Short mmCIF file of N, CA and C in Angstrom, two decimals:
data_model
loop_
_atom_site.label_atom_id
_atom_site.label_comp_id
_atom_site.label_asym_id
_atom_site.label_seq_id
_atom_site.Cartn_x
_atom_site.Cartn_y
_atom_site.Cartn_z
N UNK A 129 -24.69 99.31 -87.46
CA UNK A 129 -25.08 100.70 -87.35
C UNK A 129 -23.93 101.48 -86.74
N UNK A 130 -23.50 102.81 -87.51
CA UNK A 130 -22.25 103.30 -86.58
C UNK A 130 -23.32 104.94 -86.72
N UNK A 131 -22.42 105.65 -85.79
CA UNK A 131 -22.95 106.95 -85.76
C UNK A 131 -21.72 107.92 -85.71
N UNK A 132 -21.44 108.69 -85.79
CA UNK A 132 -20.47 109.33 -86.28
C UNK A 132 -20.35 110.82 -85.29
N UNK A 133 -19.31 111.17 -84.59
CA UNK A 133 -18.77 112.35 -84.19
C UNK A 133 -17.80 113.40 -84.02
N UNK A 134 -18.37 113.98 -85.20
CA UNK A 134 -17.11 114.56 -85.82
C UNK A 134 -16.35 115.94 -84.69
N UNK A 135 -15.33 115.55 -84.49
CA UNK A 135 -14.56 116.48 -83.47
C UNK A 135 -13.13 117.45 -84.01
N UNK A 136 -13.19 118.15 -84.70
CA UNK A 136 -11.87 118.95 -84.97
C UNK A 136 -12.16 117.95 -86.43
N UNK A 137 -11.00 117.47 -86.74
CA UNK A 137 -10.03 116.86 -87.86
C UNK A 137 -10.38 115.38 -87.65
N UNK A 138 -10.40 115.03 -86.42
CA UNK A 138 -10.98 113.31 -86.21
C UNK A 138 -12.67 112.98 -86.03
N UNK A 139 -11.77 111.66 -86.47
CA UNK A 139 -13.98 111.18 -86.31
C UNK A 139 -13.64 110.11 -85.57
N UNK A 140 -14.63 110.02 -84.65
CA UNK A 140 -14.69 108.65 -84.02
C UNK A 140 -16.19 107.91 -83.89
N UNK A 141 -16.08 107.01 -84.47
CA UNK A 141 -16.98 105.89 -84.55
C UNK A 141 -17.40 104.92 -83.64
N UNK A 142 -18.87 105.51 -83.29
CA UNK A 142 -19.60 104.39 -82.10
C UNK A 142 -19.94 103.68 -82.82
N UNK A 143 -19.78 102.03 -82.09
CA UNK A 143 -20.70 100.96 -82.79
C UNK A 143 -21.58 100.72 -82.36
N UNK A 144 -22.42 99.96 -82.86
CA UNK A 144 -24.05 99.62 -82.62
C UNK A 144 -24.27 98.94 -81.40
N UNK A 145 -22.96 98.35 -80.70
CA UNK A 145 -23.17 97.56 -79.04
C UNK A 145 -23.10 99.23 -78.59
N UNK A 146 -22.10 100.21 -78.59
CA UNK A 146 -22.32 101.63 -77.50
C UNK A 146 -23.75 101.90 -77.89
N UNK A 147 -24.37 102.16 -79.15
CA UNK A 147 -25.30 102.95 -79.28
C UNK A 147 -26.59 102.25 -78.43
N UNK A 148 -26.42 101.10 -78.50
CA UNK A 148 -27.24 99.74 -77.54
C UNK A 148 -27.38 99.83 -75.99
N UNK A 149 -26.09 100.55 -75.99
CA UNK A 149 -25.82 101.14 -74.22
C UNK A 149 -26.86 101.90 -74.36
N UNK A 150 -26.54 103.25 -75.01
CA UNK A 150 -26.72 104.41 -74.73
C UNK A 150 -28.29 104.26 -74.78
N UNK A 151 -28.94 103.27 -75.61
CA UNK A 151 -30.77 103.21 -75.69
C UNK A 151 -30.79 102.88 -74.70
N UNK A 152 -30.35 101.71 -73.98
CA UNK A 152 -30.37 100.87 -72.80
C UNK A 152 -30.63 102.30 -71.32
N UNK A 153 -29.33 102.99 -71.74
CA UNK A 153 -29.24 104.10 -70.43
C UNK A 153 -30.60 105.11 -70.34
N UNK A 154 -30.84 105.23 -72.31
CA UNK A 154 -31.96 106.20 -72.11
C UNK A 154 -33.49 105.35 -71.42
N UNK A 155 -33.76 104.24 -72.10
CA UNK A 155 -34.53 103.77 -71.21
C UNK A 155 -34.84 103.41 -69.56
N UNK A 156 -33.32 103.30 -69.09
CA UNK A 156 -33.84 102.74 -67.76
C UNK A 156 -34.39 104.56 -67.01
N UNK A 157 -33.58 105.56 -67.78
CA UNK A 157 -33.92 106.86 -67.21
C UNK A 157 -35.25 107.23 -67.41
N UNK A 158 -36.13 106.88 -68.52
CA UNK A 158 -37.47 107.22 -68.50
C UNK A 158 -37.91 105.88 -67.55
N UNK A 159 -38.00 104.94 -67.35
CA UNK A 159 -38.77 104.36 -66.85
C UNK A 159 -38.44 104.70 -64.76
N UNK A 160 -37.27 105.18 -64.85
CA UNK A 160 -37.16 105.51 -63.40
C UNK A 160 -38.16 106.77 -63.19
N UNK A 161 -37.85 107.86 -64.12
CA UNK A 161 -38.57 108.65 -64.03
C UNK A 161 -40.08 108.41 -63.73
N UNK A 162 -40.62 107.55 -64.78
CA UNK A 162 -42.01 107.30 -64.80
C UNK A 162 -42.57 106.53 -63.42
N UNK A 163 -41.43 105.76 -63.10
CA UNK A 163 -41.71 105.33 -61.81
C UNK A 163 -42.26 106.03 -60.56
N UNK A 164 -41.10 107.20 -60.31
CA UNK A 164 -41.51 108.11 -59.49
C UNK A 164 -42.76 109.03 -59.59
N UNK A 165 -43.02 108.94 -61.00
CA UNK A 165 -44.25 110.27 -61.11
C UNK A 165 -46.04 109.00 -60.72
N UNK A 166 -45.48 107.89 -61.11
CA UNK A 166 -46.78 107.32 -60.43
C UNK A 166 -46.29 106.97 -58.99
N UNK A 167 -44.87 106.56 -58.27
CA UNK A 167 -45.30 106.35 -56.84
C UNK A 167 -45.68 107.60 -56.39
N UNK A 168 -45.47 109.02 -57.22
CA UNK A 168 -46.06 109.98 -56.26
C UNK A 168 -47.77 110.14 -56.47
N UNK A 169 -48.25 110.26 -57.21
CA UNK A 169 -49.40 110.49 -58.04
C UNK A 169 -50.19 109.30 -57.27
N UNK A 170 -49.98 107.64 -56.65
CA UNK A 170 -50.36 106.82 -55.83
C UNK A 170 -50.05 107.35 -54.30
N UNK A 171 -49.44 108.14 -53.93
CA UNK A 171 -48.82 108.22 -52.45
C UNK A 171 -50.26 109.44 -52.10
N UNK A 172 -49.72 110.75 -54.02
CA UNK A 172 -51.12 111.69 -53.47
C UNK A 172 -52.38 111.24 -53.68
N UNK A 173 -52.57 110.23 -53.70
CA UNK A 173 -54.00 109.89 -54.08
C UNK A 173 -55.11 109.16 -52.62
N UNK A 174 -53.74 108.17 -52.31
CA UNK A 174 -54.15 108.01 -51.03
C UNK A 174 -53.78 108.65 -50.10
N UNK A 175 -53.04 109.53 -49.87
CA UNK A 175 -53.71 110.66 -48.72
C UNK A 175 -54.84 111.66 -48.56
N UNK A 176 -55.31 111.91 -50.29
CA UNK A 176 -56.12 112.92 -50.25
C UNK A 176 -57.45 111.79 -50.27
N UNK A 177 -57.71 110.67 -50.31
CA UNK A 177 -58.69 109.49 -49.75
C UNK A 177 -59.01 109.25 -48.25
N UNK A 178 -57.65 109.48 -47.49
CA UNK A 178 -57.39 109.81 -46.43
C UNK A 178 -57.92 111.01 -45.70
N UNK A 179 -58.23 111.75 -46.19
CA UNK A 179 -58.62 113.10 -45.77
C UNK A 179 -59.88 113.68 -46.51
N UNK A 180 -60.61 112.34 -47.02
CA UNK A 180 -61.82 112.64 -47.78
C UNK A 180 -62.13 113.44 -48.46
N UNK A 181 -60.65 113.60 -49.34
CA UNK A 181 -60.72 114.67 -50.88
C UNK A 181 -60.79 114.20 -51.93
N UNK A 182 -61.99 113.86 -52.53
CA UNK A 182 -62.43 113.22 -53.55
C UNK A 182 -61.44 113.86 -54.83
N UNK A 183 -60.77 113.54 -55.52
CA UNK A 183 -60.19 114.02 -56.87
C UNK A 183 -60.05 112.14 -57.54
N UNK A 184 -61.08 112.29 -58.12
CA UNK A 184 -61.67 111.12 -58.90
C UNK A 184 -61.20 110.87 -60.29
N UNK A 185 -60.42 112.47 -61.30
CA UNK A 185 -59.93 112.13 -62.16
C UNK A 185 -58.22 112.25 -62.14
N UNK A 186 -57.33 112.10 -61.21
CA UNK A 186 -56.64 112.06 -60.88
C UNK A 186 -55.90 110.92 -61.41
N UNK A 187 -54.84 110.93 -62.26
CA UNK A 187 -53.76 110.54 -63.21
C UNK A 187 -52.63 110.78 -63.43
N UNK A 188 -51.75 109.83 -64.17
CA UNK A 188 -50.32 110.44 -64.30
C UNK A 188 -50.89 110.93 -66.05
N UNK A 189 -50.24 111.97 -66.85
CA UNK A 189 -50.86 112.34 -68.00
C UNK A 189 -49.37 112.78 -68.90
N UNK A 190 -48.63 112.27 -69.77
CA UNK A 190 -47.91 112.76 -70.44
C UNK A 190 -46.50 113.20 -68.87
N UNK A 191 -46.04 112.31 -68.39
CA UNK A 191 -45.30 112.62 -67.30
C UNK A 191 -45.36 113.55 -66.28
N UNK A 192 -46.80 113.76 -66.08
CA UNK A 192 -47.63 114.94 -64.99
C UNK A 192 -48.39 114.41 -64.47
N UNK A 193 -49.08 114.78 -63.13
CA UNK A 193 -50.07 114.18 -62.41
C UNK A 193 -51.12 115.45 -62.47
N UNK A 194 -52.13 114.85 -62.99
CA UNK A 194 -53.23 115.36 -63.52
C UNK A 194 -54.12 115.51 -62.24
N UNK A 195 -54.58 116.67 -61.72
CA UNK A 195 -55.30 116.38 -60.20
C UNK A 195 -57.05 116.44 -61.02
N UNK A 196 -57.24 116.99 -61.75
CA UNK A 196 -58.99 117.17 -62.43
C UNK A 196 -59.78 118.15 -61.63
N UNK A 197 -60.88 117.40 -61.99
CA UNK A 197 -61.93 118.04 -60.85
C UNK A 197 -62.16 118.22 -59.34
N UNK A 198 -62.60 119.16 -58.86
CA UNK A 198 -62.54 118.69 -57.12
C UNK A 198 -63.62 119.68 -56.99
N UNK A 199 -64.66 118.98 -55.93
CA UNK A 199 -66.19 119.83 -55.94
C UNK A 199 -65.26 121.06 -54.54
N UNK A 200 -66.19 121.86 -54.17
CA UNK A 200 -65.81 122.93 -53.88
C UNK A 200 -65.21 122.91 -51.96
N UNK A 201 -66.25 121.97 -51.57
CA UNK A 201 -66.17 121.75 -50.38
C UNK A 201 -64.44 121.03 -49.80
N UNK A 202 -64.28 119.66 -50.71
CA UNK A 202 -62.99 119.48 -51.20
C UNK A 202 -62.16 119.92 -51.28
N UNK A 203 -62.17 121.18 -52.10
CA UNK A 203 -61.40 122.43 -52.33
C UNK A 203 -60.75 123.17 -50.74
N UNK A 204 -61.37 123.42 -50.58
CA UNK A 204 -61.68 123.92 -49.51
C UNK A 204 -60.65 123.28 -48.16
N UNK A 205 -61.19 121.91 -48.33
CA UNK A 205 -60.74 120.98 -47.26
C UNK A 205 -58.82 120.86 -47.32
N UNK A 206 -58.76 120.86 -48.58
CA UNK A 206 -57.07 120.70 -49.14
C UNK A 206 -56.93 121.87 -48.72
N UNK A 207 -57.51 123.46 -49.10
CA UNK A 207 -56.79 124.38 -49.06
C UNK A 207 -56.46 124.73 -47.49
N UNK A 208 -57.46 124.25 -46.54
CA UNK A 208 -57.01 124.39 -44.65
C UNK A 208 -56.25 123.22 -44.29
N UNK A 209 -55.95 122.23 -44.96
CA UNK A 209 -55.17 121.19 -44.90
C UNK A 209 -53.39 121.36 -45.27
N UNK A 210 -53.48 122.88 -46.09
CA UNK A 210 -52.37 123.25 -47.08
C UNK A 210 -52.17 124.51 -45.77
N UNK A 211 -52.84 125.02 -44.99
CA UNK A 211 -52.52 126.10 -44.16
C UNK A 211 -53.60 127.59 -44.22
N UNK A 212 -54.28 127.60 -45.78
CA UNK A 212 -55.15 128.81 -45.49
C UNK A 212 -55.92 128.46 -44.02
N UNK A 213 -56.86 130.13 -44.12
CA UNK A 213 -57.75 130.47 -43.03
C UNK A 213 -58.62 130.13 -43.78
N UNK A 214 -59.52 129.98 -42.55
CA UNK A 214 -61.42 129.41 -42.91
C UNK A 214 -61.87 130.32 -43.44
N UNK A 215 -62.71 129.88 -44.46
CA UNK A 215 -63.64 130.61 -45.31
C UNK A 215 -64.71 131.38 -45.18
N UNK A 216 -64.58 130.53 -43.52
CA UNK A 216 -65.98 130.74 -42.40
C UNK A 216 -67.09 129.14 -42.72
N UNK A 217 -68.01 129.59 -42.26
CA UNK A 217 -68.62 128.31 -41.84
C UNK A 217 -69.32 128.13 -43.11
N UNK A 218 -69.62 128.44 -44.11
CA UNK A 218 -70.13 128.49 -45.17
C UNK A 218 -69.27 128.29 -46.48
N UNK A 219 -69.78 127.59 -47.71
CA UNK A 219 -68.52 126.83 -48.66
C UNK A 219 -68.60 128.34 -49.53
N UNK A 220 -67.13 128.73 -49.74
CA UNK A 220 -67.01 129.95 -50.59
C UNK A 220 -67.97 130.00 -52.10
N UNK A 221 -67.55 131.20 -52.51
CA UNK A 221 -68.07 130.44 -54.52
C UNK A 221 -66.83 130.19 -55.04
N UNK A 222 -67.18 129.92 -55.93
CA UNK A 222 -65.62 128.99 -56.81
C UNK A 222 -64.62 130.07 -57.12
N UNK A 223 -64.83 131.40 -57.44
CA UNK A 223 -64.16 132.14 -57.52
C UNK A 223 -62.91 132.31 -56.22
N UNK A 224 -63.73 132.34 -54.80
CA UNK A 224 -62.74 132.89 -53.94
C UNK A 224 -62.36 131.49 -53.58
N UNK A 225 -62.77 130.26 -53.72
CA UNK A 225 -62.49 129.19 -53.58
C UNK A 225 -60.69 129.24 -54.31
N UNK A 226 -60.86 129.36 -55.62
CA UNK A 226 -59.94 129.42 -56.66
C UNK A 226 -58.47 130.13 -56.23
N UNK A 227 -59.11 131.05 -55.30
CA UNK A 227 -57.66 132.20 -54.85
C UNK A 227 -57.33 131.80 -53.80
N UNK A 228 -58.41 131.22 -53.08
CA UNK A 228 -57.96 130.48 -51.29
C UNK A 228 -56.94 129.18 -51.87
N UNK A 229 -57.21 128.14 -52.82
CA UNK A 229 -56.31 127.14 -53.08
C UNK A 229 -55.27 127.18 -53.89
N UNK A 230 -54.92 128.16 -54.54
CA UNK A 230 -53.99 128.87 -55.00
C UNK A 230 -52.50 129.13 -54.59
N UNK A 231 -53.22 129.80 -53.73
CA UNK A 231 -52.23 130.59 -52.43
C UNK A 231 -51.70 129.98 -51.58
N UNK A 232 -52.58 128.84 -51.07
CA UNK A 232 -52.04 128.02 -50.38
C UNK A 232 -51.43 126.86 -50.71
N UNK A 233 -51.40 126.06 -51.92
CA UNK A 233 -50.73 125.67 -52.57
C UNK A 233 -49.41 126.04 -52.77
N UNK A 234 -49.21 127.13 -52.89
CA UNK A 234 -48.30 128.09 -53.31
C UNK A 234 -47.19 128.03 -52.50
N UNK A 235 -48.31 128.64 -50.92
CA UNK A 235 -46.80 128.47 -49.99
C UNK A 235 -46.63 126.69 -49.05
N UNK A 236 -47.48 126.20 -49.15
CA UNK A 236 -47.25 124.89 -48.66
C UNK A 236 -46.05 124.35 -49.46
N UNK A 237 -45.99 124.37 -50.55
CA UNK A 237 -44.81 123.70 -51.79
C UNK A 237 -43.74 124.64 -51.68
N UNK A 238 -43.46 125.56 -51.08
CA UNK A 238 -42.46 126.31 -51.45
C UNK A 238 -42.51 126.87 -52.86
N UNK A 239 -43.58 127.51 -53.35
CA UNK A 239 -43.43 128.23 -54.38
C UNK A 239 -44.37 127.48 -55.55
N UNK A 240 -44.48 125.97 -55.54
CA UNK A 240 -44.99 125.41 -56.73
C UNK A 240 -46.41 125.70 -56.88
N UNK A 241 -46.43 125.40 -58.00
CA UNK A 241 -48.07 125.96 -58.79
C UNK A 241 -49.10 124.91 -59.25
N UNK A 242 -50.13 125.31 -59.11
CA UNK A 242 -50.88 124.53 -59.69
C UNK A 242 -52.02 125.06 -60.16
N UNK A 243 -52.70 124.88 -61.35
CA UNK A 243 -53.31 125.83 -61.93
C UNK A 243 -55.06 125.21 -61.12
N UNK A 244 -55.77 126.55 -61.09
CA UNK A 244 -57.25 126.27 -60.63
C UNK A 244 -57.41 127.13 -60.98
N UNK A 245 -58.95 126.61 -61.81
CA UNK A 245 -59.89 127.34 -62.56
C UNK A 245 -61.44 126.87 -62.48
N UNK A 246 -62.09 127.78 -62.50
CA UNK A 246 -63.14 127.71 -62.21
C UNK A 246 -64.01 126.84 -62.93
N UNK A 247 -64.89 125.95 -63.21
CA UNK A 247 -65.78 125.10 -64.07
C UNK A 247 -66.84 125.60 -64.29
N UNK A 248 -67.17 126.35 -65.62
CA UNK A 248 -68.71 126.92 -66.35
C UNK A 248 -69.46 126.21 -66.38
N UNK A 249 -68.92 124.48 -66.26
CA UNK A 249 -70.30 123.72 -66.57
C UNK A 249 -70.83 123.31 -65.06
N UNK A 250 -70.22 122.96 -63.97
CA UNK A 250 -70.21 122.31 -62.68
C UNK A 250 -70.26 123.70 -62.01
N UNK A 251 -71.26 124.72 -60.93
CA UNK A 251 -70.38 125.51 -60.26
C UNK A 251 -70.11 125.26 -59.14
N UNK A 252 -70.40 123.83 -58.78
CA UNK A 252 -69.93 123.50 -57.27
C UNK A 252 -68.28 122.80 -57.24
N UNK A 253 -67.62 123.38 -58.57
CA UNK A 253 -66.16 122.53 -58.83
C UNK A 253 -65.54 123.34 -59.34
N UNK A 254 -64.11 122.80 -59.17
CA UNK A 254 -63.27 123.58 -59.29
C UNK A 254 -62.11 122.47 -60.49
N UNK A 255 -61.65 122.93 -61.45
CA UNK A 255 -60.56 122.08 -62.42
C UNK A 255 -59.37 122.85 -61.60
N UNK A 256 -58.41 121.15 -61.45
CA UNK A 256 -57.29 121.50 -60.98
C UNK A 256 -56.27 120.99 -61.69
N UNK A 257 -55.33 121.61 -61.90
CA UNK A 257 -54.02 121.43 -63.43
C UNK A 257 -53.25 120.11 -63.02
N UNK A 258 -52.03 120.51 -63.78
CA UNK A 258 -51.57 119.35 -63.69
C UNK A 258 -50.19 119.87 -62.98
N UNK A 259 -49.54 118.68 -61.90
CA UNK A 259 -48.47 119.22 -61.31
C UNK A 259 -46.88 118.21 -61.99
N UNK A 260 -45.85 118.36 -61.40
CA UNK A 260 -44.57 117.73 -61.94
C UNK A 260 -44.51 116.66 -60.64
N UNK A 261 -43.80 115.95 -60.61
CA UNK A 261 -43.44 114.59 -59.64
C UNK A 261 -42.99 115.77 -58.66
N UNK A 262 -41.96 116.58 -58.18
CA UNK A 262 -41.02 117.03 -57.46
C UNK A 262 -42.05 118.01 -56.91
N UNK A 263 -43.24 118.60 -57.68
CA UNK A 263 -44.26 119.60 -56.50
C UNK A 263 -45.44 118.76 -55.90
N UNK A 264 -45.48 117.21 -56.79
CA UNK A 264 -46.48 116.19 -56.01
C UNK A 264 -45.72 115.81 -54.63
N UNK A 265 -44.10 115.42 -54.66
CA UNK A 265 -43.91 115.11 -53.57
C UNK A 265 -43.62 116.26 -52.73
N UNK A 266 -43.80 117.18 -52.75
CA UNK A 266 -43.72 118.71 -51.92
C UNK A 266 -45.14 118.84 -51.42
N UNK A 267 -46.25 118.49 -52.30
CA UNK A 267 -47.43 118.80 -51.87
C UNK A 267 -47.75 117.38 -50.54
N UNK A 268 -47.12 116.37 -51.27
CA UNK A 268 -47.47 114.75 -50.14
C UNK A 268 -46.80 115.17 -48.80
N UNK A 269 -45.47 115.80 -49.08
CA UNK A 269 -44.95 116.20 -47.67
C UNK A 269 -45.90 117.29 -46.99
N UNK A 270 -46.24 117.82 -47.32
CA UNK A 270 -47.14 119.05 -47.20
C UNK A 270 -48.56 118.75 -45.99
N UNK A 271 -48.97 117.64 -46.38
CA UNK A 271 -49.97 117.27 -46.01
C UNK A 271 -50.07 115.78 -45.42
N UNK A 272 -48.39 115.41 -45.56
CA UNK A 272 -48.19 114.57 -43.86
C UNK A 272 -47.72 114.92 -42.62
N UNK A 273 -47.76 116.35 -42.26
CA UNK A 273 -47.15 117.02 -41.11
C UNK A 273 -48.67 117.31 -40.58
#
């Protein structure tokens, strides 16, 4: 197998041992990658177990960590865990729930996002998006201080 790169007037010809590298290099880079997005996605899983935040469908998904569902109280618990103010003594509705974990998300990570939306079918829950390895470990730091 050769592959061909044509430069100006010359060609130079990789052989099938470089191109063997170059799979070799691309693989060990996805699997490092993939590595990190589950030790983080395992690191956030058991802290938020730790802090009795149930997120039960919680996954790595297409190289993202999938946080799912989280009932409201939960919600709640991450978002004064992340730095908001109390809601008061009573569990918000999912709506102001939605803007309290938001926000605080927001500035705990330095800026990163995570999408929350409200659930039509559950209203004691809240769907929470999916984050990148680099705002999971922003959020893990976040919530070991």
């Amino acid at each position: 197998m050769y592959c061909r790169d044509a430069v100006g007037d010359s060609a130079a010809a990789v052989s099938s041992s470089h191109a063997l590298l170059y799979a070799r290099q691309l693989a060990r880079l996805v699997r490092t990658g993939t590595k990190r997005t589950l030790k983080a996605a395992r690191a956030l899983r058991e802290i938020c177990e730790a802090y009795r935040i149930d997120l039960p469908e919680l996954r790595v998904r297409q190289g993202r960590i999938t946080l799912g569902a989280c009932r409201l109280a939960d919600a709640v618990r991450l978002a004064r865990l992340l730095g908001a103010s109390s809601p008061g003594p009573d569990t918000p509705d999912a709506s102001a729930v939605q803007v309290l974990l938001a926000q605080a998300f927001s500035a705990a990570t330095g800026g990163g996002a995570v999408d929350v939306s409200v659930r039509q079918d559950a209203p004691d829950a809240v769907e929470l998006g999916a984050i990148d390895a680099r705002t999971a470990r922003r959020l893990i730091g976040a919530l070991r201080f």
